[in-house]
XYZ file of C-alpha atoms in Angstrom:
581
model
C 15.668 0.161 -0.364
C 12.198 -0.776 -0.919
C 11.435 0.796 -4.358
C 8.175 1.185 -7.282
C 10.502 1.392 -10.250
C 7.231 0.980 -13.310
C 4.115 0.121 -13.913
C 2.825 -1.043 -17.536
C -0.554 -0.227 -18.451
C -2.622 -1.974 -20.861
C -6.269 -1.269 -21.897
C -7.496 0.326 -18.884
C -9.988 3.394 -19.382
C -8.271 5.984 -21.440
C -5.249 4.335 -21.316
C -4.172 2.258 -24.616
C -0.835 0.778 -23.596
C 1.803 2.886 -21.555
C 4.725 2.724 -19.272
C 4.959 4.781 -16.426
C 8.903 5.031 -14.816
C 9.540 6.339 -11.681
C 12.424 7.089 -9.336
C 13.438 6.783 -5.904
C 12.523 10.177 -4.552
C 9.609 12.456 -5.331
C 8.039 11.926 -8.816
C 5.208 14.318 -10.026
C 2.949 13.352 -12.727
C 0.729 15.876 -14.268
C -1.224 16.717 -17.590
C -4.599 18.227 -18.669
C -7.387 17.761 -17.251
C -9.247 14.032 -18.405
C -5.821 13.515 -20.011
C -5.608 9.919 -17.640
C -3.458 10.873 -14.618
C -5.827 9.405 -12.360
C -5.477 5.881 -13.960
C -2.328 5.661 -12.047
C -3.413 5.897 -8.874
C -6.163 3.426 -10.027
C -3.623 0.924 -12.141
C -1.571 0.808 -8.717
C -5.057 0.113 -6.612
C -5.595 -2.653 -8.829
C -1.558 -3.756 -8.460
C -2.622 -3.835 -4.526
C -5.474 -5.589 -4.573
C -8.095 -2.984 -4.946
C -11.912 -4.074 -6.302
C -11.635 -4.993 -9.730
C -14.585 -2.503 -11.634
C -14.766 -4.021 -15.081
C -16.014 -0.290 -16.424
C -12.727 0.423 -16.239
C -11.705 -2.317 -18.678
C -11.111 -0.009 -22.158
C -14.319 -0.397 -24.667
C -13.462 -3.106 -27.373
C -10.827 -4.618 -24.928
C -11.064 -8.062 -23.210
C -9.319 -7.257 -20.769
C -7.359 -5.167 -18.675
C -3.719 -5.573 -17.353
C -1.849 -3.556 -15.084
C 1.991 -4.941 -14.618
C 4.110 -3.216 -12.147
C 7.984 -3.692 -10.896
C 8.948 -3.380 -7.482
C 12.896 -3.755 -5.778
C 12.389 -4.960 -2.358
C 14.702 -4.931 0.429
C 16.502 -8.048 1.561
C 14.674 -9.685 4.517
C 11.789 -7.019 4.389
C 8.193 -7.995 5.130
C 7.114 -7.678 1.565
C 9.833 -9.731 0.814
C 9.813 -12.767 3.435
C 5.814 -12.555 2.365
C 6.665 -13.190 -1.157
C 8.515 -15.984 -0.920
C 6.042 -17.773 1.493
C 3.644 -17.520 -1.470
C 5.896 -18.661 -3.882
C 6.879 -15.882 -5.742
C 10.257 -15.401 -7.126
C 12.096 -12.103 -7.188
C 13.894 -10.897 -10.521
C 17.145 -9.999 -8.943
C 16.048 -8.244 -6.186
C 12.582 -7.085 -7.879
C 9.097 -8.399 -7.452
C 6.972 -8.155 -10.367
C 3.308 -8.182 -9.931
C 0.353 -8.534 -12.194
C -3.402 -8.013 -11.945
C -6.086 -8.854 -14.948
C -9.491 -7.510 -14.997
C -11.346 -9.134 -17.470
C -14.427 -7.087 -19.400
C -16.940 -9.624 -17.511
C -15.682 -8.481 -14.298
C -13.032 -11.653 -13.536
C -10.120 -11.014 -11.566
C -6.624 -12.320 -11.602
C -3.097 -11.778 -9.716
C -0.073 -13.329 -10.585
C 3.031 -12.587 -8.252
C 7.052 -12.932 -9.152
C 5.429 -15.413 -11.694
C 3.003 -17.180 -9.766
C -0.967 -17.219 -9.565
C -2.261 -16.139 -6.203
C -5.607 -14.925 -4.836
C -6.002 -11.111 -5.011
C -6.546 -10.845 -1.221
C -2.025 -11.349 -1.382
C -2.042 -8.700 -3.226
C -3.656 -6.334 -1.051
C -1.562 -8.642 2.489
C 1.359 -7.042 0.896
C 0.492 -3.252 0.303
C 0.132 -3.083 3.906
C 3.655 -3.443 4.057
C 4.848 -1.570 0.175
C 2.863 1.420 -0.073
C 0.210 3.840 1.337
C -2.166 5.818 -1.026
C -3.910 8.501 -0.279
C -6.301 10.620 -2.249
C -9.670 13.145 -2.652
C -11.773 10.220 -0.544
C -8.839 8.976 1.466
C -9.663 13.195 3.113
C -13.248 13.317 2.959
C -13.044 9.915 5.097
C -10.948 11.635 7.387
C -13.571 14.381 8.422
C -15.632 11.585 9.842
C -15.210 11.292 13.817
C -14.639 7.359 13.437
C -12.158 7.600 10.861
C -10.408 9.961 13.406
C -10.726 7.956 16.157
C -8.863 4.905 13.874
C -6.014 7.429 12.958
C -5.645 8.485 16.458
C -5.836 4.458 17.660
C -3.234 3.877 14.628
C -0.768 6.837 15.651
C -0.949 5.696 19.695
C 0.648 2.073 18.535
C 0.468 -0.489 21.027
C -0.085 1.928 23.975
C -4.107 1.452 22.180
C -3.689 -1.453 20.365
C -3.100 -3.922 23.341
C -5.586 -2.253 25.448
C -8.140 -2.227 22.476
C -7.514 -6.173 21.748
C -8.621 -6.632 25.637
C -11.634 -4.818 25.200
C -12.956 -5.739 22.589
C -12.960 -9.580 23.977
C -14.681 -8.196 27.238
C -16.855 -6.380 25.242
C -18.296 -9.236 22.716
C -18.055 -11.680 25.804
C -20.301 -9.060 27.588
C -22.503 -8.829 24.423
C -23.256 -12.344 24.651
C -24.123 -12.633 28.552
C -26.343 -9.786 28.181
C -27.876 -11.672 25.302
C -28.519 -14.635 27.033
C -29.617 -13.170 30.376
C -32.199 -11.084 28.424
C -33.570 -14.438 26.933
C -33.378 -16.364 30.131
C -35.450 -13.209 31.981
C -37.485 -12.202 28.782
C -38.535 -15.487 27.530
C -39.337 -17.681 31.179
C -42.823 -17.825 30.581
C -42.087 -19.217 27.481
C -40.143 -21.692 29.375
C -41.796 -22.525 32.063
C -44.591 -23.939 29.467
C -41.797 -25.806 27.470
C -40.698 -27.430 30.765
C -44.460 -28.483 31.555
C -45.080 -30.023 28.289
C -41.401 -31.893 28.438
C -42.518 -33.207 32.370
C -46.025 -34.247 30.722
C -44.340 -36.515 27.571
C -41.305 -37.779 29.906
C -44.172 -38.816 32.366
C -45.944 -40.262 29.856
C -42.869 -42.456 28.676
C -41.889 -43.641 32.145
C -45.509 -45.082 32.690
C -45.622 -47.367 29.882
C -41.315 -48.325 30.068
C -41.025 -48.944 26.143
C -38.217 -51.221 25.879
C -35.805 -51.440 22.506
C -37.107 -54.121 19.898
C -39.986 -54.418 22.091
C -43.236 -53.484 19.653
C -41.608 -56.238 16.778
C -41.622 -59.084 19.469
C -45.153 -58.133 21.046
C -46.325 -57.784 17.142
C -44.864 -61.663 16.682
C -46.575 -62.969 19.810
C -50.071 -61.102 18.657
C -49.883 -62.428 15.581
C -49.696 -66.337 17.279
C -51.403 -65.864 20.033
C -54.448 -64.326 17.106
C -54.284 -68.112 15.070
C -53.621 -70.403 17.932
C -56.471 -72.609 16.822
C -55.122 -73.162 13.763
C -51.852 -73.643 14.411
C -52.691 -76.469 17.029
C -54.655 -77.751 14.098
C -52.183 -77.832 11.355
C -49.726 -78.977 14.328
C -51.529 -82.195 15.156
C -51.900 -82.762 11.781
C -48.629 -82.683 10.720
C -47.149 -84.816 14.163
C -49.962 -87.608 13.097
C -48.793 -87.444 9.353
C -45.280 -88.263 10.931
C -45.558 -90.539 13.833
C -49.211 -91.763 13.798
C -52.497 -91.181 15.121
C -53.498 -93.414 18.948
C -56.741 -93.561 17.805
C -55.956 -95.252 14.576
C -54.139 -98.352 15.198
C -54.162 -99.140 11.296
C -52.967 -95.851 9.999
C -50.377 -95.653 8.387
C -47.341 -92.922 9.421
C -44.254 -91.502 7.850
C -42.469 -92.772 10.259
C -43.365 -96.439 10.355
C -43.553 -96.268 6.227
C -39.467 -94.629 6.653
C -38.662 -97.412 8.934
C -39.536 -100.082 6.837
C -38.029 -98.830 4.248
C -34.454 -98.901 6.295
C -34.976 -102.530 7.459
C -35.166 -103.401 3.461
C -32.391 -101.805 2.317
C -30.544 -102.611 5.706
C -30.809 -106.484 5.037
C -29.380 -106.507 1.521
C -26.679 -103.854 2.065
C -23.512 -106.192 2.256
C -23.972 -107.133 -1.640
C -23.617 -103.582 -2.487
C -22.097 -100.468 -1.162
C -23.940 -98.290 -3.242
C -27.475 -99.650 -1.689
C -25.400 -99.481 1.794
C -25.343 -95.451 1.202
C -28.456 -95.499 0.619
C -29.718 -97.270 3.825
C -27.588 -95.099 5.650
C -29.195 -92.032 4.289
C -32.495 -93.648 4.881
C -31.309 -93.714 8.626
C -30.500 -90.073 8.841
C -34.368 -89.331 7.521
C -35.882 -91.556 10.363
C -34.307 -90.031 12.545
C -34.961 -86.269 11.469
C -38.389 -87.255 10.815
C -38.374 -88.596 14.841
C -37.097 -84.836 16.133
C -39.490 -83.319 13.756
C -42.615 -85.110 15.234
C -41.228 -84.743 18.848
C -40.688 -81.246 18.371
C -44.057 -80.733 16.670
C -45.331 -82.308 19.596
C -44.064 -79.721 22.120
C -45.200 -77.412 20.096
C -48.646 -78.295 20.807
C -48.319 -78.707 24.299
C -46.503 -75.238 24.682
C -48.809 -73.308 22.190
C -50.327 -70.567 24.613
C -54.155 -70.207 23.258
C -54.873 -67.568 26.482
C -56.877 -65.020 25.074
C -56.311 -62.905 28.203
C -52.761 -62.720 27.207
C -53.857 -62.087 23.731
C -55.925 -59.303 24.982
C -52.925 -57.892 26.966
C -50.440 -58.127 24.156
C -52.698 -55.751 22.211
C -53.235 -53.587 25.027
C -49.298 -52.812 25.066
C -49.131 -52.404 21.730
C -51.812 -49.962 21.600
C -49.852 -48.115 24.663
C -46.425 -48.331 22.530
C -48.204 -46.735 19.710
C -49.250 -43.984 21.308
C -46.245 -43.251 22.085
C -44.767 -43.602 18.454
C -47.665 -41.261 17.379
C -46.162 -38.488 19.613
C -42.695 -38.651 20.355
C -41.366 -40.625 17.081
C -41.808 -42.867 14.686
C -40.557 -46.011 16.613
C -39.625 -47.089 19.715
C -35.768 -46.132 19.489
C -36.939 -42.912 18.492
C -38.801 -42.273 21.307
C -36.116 -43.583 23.805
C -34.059 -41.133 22.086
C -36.303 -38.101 22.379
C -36.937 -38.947 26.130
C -32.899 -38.837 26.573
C -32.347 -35.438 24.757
C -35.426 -34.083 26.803
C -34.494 -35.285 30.390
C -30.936 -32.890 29.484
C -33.874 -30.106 28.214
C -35.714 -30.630 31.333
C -32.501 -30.430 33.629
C -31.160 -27.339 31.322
C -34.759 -25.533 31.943
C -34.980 -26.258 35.398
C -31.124 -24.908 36.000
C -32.561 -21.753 34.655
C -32.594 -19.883 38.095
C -29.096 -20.890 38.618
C -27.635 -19.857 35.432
C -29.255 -16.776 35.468
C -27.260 -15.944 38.872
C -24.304 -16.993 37.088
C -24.704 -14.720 34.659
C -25.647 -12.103 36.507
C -22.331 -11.984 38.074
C -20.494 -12.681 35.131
C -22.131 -9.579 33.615
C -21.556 -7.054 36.448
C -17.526 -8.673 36.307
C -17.263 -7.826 32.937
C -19.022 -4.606 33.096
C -16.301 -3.589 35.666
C -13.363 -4.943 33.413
C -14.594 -2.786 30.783
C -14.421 0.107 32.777
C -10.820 -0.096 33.660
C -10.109 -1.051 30.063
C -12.121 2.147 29.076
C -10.325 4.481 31.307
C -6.982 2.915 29.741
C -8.000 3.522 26.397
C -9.100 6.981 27.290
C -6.093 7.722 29.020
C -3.679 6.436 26.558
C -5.802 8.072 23.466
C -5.171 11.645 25.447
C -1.726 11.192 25.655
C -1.233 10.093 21.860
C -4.057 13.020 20.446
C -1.595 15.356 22.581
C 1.628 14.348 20.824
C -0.379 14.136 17.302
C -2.141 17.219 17.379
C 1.456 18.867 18.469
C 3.415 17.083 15.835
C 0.645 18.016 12.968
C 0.907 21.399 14.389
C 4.806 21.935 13.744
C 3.718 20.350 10.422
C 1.481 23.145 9.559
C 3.780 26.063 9.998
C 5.887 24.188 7.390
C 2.877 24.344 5.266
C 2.439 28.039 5.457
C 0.229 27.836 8.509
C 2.075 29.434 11.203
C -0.466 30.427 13.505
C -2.790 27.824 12.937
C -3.300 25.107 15.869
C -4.455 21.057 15.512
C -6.217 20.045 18.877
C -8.263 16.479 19.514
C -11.776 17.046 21.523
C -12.127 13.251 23.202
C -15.862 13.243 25.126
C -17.886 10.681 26.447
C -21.449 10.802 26.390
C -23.344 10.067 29.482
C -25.864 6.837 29.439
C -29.599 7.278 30.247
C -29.238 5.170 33.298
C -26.152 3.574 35.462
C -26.971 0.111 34.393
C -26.636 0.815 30.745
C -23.338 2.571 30.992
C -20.162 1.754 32.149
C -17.998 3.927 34.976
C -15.675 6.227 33.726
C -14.214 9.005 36.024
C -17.286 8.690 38.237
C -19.524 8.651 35.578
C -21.856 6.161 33.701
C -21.016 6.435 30.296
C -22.089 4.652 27.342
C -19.833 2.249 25.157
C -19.674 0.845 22.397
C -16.964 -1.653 20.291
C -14.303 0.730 20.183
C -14.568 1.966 23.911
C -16.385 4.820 25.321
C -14.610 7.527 23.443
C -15.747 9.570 20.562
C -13.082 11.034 18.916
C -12.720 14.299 16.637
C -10.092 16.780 15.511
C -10.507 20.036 15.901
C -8.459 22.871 13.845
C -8.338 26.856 15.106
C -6.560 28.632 12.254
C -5.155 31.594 13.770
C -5.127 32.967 17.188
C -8.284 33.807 18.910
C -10.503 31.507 16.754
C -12.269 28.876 18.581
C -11.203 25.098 17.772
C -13.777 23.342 15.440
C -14.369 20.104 13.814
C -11.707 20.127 10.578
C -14.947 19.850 8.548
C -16.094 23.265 9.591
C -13.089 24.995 10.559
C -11.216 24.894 7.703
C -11.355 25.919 3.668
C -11.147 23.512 1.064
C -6.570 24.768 0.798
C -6.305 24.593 4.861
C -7.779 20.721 4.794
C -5.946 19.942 2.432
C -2.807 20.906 4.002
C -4.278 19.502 7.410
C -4.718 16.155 5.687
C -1.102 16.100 4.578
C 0.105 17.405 7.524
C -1.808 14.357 9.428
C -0.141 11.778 6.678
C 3.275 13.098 6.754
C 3.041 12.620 10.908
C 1.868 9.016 9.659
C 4.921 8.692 7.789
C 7.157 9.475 10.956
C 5.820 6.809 12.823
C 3.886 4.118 10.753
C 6.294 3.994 7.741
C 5.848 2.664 4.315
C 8.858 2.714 1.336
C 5.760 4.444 -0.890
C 3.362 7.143 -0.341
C 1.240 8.379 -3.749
C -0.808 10.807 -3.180
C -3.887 12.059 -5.917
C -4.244 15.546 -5.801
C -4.523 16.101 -1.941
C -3.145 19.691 -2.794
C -6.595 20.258 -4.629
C -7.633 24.138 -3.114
C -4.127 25.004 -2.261
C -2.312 27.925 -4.180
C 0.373 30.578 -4.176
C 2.564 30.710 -1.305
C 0.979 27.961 0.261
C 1.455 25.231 -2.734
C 5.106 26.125 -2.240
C 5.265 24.758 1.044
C 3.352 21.715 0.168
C 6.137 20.947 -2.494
C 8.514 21.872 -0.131
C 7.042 19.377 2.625
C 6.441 16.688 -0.183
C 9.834 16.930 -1.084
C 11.084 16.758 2.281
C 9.199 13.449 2.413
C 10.824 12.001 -0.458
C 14.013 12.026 1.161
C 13.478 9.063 3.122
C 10.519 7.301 0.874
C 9.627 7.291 -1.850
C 6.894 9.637 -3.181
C 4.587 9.862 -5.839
C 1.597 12.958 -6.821
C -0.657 13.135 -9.237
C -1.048 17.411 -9.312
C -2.021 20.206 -11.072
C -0.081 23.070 -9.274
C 3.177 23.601 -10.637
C 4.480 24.958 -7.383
C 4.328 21.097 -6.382
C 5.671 19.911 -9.709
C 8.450 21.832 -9.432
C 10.335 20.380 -6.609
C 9.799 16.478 -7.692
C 12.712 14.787 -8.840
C 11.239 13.316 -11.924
C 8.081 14.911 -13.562
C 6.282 12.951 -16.055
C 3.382 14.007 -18.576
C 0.544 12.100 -19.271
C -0.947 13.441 -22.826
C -3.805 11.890 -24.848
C -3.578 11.536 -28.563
C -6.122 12.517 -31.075
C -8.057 9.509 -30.635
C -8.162 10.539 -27.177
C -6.358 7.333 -25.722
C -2.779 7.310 -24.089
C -0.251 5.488 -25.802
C 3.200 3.838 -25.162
C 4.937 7.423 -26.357
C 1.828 9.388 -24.153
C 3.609 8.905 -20.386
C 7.192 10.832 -20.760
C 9.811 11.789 -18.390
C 10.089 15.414 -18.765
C 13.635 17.140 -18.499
C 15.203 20.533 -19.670
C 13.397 22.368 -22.135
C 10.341 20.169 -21.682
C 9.749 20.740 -17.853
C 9.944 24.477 -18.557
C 6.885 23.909 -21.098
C 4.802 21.808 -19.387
C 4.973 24.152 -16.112
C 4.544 27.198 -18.337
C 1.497 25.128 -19.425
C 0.541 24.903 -15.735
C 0.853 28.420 -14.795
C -0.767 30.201 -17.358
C -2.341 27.691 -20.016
C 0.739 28.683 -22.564
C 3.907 26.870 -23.221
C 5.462 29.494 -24.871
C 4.229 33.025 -22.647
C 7.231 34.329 -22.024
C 5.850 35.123 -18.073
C 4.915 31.987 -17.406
C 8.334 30.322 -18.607
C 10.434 33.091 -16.243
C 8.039 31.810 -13.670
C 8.640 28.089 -14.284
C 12.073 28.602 -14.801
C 12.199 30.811 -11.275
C 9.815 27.483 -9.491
C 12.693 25.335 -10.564
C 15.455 27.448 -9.221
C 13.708 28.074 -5.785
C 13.132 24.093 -5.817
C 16.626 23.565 -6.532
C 17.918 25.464 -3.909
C 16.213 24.092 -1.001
C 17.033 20.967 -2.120
């Protein structure tokens, strides 16, 4: 069995440094008022990954540390969760740690190992349910009724829900895009025009890759082809001669009679023999040099009608640059991304009839899916509000009666609804349903919403009603609850102990009260008391037996331990506890 055996709790608002124990059945923890009976419901938020509020941390303390022991059940979710994260149990127990630091840092350790606080909270889904002043005041609001209802139905909703809600954000997203495609096609239409205008503009001039750095080489010759011939013939006469000066003397002729010297004497010396072969090599390089020198002067294009063209590209390439990038490739680039624009803009009329019958599919999924949910939320708020019901007359609220009201609200036209039952309806994430509990105390009175219909002791006892229903069919090993018996006296507190005690017999159960009718039938019943510094100590959380109990309900019942009425009260609460159980 799944069990909370303690919690140690260190530095955390009025609390100093106590132990709280607790038992497998129903434990009640009371004291005075401000005496620090809520910081257990808050020390085991923290243990299950509640917010971390660093007010909370104790003044003059660094931090705050709430430790807490828990016996799990072999092969239990809690358990097989655990272990994926690492932790390791204690002999069957988990133990689990949360700091709060006075700067407002957070950290969880679990069965000795460090992991995020969001593990924390994966495994109170599973360990225990808490439930408390705001956990009610969030259950008089319609949606928080509609998720209880959804949560009691089980799959019946959930499965049905899951489909909807894809249909519903798929729809959301069609809708979006068809209102843009209608909305926006003037908008469009211009951004097509201007796209046809540049594309145009690209296809008349063909800008080829690597083009504008060859045309800027060929400008820059064709610019200085004067001087180039110049320097040209220059340098081929320096090398092989001039025709028109028979007696001037070339590199060439001056290299080759330097070759015929060195070649004659080379046999009485190999070292001069290198040499003349080297000398060979130049002659010859100095030949290809002046024939290629000489080609080059032939070849060199001086046309300045090609010159004039050249420039005339280039000044039709950079036009384009100026516009549609910052080079060439750039500009091939932005023509490629808007052609698939240009095709994507001009498919416009198409995808919008796509869409169009996308949307009226969906719309018509949704509708069966809404009638499902509808259908299966009536037949769960019908067992619920029965079961509550039965739960109420155990509460001292015989004639009272728990119904669900479940309404849909007709749209302003048929095309912004969906069809439910023959009408157009509107809808939302959750379906088309809205969702509220209705409580008629006593025969004759009309049904109305729980947050009109009923006094501050009759919600209470609806709320516990509706979480003890919870228990029957969504099950945790824990339930705490913080004074959800708050308005509830005499006759009818009895029957809330009675009912809470009930529950403890198959989990276990822990309330923070103040009515000693409830105290009365826990199990264990342990004070919380302040000191005179007005902290709670180690020695401040006791288990209360005998003598002890008497006092403290005494206490409760009248505001004296020792009135001799209130301890034949307390004593007579204890009997009548006793014997029911």
């Amino acid at each position: 069995m799944t069990v909370l055996e303690e919690m140690r709790i260190r530095s955390l608002g009025v609390i100093d440094d106590a132990v709280v124990e607790l038992s497998p059945g129903f434990t009640a923890v009371t004291g005075e008022t401000g005496a620090g009976k809520t910081m257990v419901v808050t020390s085991l938020g923290l243990l299950l990954g509640g917010r971390a509020d660093p007010a909370l941390v104790r003044i003059g303390a660094k931090s705050a540390v709430v430790e807490g022991r828990i016996t799990l059940a072999a092969g239990s979710p809690a358990a097989v969760r655990a272990e994926e994260a690492g932790a390791e149990l204690d002999d069957g127990a988990l133990l689990i740690s949360r700091t709060v630091s006075a700067e407002g840092r957070s950290r969880a350790h679990l069965g000795g190992r460090s992991v995020p606080v969001g593990m924390l909270a994966e495994l109170a889904d599973d360990l225990v349910a808490v439930h408390g002043q705001t956990d009610q005041q969030g259950l008089l609001r319609p949606a928080r009724q509609r998720k209880a209802l959804d949560r009691y139905a089980g799959d019946a909703v959930v499965v049905t829900h899951t489909a909807y809600a894809a249909a519903y954000r798929r729809l959301r997203a069609v809708a979006s895009e068809l209102d843009t495609l209608t909305t926006r096609a003037r908008e469009r239409a211009q951004e097509a025009d201007l796209l046809r205008f540049g594309l145009n503009e690209v296809a008349a001039v063909e800008p080829r890759a690597g083009e504008a750095t060859e045309l800027a080489a060929e400008a820059e010759r064709l610019g200085h082809a004067e001087a180039l011939a110049s320097a040209a013939a220059v340098a081929h006469a320096a090398l092989a001669g001039n025709p028109e000066d028979p007696e001037g003397i070339d590199a060439t002729t001056l290299v080759g009679g330097a070759g015929r010297a060195l070649e004659a004497v080379r046999s009485h010396d190999p070292a001069l023999a290198g040499l003349g072969d080297r000398m060979g090599e130049i002659s010859i390089l100095l030949a290809d040099v002046a024939g290629e020198l000489a080609g080059y002067a032939d070849n060199l294009d001086a046309d300045p009608l090609r010159l004039a063209a050249v420039e005339e590209r280039r000044a039709a390439l950079t036009g384009l640059t100026r516009k549609y990038g910052p080079d060439i490739a750039a500009v091939l680039a932005w023509a490629e991304e808007s052609t698939a624009r240009l095709t994507e803009l001009e498919g416009d009329d198409d995808r919008i009839g796509e869409l169009t019958v996308e949307h009226n599919d969906l719309r018509s999924e949704l509708s069966g899916l809404a009638q499902a949910l509808t259908d299966a939320r009536t037949e769960a708020a019908a067992r619920f509000a029965d079961a509550v019901t039965a739960e109420l007359a155990s509460l001292a609220m015989p004639h009272a009666r728990v119904s669900f009201d479940i309404r849909q609200t007709e749209s302003a036209d048929a095309t912004s609804g969906v069809e439910v039952g023959g009408r157009s309806v509107t809808y939302g994430p959750h379906g088309v349903d809205e969702v509220e509990l209705l409580l008629a105390p006593h025969p004759g009175a009309q049904p109305r919403p729980i947050a009109k219909g009923a006094s501050g002791g009759e919600l209470s006892r609806v709320m516990l009603a509706v979480e003890v229903v919870f228990a029957g069919s969504d099950p945790v090993p824990t339930y705490l609850f913080d004074e959800v018996d708050a308005g509830v006296g005499g006759k009818a507190a009895v029957e809330v102990g009675r009912r809470l005690a009930k529950l403890a017999k198959s989990a276990q159960v822990v309330v923070v009260t103040h009515l000693p009718q409830v105290a009365a039938f826990a199990d264990r019943q342990l004070l919380v008391e302040k000191t005179n510094d007005g902290s709670v100590t180690r020695s401040g959380v006791t288990v209360l037996e005998g003598e002890d109990r008497v006092r403290e309900l005494s206490r409760m019942l009248a505001g004296q331990e020792d009135s001799e009425t209130a301890r034949a009260h307390a004593e007579e609460l204890l009997a009548t506890a006793r014997a029911d159980a």
